[in-house]
PDB file of C-alpha atoms in Angstrom:
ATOM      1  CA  UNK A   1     -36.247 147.837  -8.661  1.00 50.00           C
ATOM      2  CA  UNK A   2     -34.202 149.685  -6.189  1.00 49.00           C
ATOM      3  CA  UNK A   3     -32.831 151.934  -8.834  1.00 46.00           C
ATOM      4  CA  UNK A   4     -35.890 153.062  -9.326  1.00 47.00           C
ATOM      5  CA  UNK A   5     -37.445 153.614  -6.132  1.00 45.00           C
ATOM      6  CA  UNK A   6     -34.494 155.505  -5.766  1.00 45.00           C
ATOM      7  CA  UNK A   7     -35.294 157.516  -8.677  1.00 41.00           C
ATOM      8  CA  UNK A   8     -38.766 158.136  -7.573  1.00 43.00           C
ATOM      9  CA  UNK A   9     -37.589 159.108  -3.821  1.00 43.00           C
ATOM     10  CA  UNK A  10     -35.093 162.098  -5.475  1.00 41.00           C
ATOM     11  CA  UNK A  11     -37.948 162.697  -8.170  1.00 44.00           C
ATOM     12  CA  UNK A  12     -40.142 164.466  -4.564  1.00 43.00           C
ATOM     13  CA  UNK A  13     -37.051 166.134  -3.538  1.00 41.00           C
ATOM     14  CA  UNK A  14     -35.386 167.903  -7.058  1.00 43.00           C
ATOM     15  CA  UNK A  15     -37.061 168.879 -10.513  1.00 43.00           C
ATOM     16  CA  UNK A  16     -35.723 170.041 -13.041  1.00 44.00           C
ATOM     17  CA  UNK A  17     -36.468 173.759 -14.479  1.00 42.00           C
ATOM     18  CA  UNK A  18     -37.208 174.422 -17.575  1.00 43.00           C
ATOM     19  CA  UNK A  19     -33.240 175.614 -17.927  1.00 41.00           C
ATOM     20  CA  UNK A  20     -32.253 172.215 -17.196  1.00 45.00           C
ATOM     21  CA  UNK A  21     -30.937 172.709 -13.664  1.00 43.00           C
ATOM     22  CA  UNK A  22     -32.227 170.843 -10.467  1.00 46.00           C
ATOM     23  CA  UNK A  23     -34.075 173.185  -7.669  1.00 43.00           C
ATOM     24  CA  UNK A  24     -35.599 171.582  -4.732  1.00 43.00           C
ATOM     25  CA  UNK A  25     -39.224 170.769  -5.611  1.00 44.00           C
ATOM     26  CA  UNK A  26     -41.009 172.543  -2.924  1.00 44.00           C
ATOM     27  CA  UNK A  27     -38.581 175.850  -4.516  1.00 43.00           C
ATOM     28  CA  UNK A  28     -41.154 175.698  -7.796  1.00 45.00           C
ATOM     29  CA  UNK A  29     -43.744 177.423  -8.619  1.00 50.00           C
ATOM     30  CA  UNK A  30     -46.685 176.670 -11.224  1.00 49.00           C
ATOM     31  CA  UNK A  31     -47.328 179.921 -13.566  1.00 48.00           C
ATOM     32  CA  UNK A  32     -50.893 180.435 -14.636  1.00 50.00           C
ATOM     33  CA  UNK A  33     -50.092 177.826 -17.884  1.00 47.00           C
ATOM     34  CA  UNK A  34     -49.517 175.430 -15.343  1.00 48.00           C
ATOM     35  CA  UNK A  35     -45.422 175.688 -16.089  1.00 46.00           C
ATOM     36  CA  UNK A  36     -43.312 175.078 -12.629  1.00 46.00           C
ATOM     37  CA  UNK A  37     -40.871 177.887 -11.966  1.00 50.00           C
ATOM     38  CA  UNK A  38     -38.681 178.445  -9.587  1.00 50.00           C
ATOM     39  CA  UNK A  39     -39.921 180.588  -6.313  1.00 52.00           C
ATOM     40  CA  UNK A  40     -38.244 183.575  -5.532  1.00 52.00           C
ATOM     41  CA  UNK A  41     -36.487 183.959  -8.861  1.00 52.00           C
ATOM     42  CA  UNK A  42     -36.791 187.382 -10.607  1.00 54.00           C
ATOM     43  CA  UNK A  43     -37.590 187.050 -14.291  1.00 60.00           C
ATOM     44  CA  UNK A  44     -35.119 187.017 -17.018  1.00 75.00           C
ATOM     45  CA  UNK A  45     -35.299 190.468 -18.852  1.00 83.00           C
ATOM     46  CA  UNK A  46     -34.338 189.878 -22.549  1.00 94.00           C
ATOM     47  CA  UNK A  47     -31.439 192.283 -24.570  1.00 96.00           C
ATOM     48  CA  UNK A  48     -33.622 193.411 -27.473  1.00 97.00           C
ATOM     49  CA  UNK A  49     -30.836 194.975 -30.653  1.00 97.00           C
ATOM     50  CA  UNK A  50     -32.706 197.554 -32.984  1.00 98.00           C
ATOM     51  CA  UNK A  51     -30.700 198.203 -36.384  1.00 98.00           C
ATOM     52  CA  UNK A  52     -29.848 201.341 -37.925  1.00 98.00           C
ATOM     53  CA  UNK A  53     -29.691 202.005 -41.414  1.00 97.00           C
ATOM     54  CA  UNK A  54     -31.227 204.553 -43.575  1.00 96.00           C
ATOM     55  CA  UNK A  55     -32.540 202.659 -46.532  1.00 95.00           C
ATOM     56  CA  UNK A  56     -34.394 200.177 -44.191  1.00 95.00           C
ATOM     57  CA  UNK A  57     -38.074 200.809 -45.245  1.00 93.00           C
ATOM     58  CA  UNK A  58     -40.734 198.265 -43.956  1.00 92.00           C
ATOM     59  CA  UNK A  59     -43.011 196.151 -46.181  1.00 89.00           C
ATOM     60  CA  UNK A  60     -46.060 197.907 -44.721  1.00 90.00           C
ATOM     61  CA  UNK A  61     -46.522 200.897 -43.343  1.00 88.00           C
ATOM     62  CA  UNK A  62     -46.790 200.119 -39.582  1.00 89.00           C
ATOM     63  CA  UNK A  63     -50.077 201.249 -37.369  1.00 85.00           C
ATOM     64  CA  UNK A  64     -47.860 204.074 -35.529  1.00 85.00           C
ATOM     65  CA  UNK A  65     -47.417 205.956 -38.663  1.00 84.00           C
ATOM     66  CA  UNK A  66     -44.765 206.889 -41.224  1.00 87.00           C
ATOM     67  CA  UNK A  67     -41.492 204.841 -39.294  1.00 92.00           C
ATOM     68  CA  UNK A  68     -38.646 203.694 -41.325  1.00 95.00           C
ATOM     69  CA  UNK A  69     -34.651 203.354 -40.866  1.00 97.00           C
ATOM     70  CA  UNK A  70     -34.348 201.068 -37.836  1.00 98.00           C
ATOM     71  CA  UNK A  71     -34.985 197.498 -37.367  1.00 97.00           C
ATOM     72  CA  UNK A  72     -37.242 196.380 -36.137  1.00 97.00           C
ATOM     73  CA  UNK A  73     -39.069 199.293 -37.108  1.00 95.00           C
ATOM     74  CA  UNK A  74     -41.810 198.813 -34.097  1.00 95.00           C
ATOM     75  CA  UNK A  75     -40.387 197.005 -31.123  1.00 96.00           C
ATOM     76  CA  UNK A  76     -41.731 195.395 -28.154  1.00 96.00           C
ATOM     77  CA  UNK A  77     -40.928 194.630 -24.978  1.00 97.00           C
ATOM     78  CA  UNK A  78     -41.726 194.574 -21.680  1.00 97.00           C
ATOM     79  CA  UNK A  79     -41.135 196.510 -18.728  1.00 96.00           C
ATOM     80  CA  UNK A  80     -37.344 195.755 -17.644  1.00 96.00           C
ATOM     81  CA  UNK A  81     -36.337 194.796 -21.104  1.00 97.00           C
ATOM     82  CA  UNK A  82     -32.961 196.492 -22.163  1.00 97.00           C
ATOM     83  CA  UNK A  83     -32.386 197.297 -25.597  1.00 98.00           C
ATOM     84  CA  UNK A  84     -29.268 198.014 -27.219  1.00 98.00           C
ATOM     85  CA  UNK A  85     -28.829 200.283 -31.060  1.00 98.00           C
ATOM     86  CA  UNK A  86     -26.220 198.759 -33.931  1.00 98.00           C
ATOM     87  CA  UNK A  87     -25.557 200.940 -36.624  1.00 98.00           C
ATOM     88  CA  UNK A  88     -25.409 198.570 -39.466  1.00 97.00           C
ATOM     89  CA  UNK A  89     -24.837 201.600 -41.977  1.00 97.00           C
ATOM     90  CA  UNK A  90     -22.206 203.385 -43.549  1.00 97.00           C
ATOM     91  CA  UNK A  91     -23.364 206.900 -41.564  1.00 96.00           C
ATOM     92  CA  UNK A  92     -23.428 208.235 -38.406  1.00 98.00           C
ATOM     93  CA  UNK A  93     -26.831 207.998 -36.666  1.00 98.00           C
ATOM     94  CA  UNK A  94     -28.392 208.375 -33.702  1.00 97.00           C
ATOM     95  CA  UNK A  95     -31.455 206.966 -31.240  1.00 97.00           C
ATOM     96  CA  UNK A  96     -33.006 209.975 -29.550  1.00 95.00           C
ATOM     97  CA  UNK A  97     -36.205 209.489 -27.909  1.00 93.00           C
ATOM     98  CA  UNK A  98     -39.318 212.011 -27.708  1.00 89.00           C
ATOM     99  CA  UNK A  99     -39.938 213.614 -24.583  1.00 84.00           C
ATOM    100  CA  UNK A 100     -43.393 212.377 -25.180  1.00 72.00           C
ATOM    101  CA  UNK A 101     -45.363 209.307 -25.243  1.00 62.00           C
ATOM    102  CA  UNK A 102     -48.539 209.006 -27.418  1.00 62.00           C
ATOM    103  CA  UNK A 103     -49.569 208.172 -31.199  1.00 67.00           C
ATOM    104  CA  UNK A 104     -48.570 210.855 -33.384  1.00 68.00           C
ATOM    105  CA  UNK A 105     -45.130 212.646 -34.140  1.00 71.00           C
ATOM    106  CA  UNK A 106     -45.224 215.932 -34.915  1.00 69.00           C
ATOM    107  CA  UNK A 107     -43.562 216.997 -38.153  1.00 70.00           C
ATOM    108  CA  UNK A 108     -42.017 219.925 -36.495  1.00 75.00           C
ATOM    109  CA  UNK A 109     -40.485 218.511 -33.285  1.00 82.00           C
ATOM    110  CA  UNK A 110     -36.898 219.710 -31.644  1.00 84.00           C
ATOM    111  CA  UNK A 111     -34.981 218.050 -29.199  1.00 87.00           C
ATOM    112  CA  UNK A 112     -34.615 219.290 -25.944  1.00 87.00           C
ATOM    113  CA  UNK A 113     -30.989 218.293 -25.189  1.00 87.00           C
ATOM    114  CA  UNK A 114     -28.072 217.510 -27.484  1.00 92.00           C
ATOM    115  CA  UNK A 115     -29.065 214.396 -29.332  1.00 93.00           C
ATOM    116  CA  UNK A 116     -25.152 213.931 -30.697  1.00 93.00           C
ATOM    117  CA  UNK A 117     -24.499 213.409 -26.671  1.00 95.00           C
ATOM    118  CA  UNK A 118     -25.447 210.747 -24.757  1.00 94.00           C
ATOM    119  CA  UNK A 119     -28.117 210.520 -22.198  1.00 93.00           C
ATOM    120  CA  UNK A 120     -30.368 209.320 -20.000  1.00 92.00           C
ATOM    121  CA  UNK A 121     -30.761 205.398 -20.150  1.00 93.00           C
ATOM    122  CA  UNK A 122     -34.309 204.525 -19.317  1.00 93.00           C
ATOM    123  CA  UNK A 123     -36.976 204.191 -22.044  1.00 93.00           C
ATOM    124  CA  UNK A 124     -40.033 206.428 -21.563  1.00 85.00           C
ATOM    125  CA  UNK A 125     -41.699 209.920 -21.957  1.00 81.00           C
ATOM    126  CA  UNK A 126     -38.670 211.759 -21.736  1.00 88.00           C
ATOM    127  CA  UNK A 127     -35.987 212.705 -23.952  1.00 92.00           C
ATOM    128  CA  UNK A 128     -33.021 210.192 -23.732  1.00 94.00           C
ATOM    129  CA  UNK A 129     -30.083 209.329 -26.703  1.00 96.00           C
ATOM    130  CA  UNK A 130     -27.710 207.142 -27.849  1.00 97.00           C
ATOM    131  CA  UNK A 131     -25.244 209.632 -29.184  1.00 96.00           C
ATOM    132  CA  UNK A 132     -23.221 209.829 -32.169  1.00 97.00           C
ATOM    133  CA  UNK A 133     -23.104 205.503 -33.045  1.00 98.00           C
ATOM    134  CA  UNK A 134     -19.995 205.275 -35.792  1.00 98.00           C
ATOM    135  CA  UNK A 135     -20.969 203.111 -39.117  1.00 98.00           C
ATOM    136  CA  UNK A 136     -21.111 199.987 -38.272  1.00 98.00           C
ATOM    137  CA  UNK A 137     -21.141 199.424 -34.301  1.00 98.00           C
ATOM    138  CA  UNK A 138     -23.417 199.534 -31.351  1.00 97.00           C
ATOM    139  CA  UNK A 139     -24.086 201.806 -29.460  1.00 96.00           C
ATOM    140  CA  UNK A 140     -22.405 202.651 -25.673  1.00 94.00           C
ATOM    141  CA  UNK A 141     -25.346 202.884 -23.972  1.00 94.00           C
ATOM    142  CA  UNK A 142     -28.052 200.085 -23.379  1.00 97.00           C
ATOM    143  CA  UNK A 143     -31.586 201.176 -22.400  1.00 97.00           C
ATOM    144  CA  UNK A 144     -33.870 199.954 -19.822  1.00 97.00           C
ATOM    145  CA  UNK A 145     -37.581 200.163 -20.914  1.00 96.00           C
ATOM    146  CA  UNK A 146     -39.333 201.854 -17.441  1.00 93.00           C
ATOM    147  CA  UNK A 147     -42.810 202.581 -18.263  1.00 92.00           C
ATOM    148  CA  UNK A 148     -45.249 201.071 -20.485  1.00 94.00           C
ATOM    149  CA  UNK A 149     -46.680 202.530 -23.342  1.00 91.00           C
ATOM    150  CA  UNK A 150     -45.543 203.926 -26.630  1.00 91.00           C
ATOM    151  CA  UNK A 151     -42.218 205.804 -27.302  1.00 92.00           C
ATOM    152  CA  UNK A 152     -40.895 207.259 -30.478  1.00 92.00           C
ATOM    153  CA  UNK A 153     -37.552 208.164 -31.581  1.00 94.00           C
ATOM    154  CA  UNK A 154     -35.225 209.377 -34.309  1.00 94.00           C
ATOM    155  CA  UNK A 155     -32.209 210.171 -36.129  1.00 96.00           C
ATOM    156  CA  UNK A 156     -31.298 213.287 -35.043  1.00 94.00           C
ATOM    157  CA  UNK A 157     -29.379 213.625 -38.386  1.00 95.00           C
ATOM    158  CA  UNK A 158     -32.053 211.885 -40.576  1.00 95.00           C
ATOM    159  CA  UNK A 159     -35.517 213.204 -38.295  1.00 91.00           C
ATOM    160  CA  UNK A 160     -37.651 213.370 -41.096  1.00 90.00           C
ATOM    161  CA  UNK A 161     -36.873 209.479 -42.680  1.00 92.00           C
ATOM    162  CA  UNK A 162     -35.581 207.803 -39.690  1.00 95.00           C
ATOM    163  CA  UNK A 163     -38.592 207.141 -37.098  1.00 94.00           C
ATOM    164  CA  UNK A 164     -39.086 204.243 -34.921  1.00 94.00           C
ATOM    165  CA  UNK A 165     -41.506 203.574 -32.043  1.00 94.00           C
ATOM    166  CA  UNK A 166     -40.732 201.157 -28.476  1.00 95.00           C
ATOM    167  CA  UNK A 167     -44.326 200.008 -27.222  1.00 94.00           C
ATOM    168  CA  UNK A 168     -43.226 199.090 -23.554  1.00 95.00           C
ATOM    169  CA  UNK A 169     -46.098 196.287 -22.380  1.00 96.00           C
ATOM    170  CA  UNK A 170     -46.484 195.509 -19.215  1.00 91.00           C
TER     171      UNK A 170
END
């Protein structure tokens, strides 16, 4: 009996999180589901990895258009999300994002900067790269996705066949 009226008594004072460590109860939080978080904690932003390689070729063509050569061809994330590039192939490649945001690609579009080079590191409507990623590694840089909405990018070496698209969600 004591055992458990001791049980109950630390029950008010810690809880358990839903990553298995004990916070002080009046620390949580309930989210709109009714879930208990803890207060004051900033939210976990996940590490999404897109592959390169240029015989991937979706099942179906995807809503944004004619996208093929990373994977997942159509990503999402949210806002603060960081996404790293693996070249899973046996060529060089690259990640270079439009300097645009929007639903179409034009057939006819040229980079502003040096896509070979690295730069820029947040995800949005402005040009950034991965650089040259060797056959079979990852890329240098990780990205940070900034500003919701819909971002495509491409191969500088493979433009035409290697298109994906980043749709950044709040």
């Amino acid at each position: 009996m004591r055992l458990r009226t001791s049980f109950a008594a630390l029950a008010a004072v810690f809880a358990i999180t839903a990553s298995g460590f004990p916070v002080l109860a009046d620390s949580l939080k309930a989210d709109q589901g009714g879930h208990m978080k803890a207060a004051g904690k900033p939210a976990k932003h996940r590490l999404q990895v897109i592959n390169m390689d240029i015989d991937f070729k979706p099942h179906k063509r995807p809503d944004q258009g004619k996208l093929a050569g990373f994977d997942p061809i159509v990503t999402e994330v949210h806002v603060g999300d960081r996404i790293r590039f693996t070249n899973t192939d046996d060529n060089e490649h690259t990640a270079t994002g439009y300097s645009f945001g929007g639903q179409q690609i034009p057939d006819d579009y040229r980079f502003q900067g040096d896509p070979t080079k690295e730069h820029r590191s947040d995800i949005g409507a402005s040009e950034w790269s991965t650089g040259n990623v060797r056959p079979h590694s990852a890329s240098n840089k990780i990205f940070t996705a900034k500003t919701p909405g819909t971002f495509y990018y491409a191969c500088a070496y493979h433009q035409k066949i290697m298109r994906g698209a980043i749709v950044v969600k709040q």
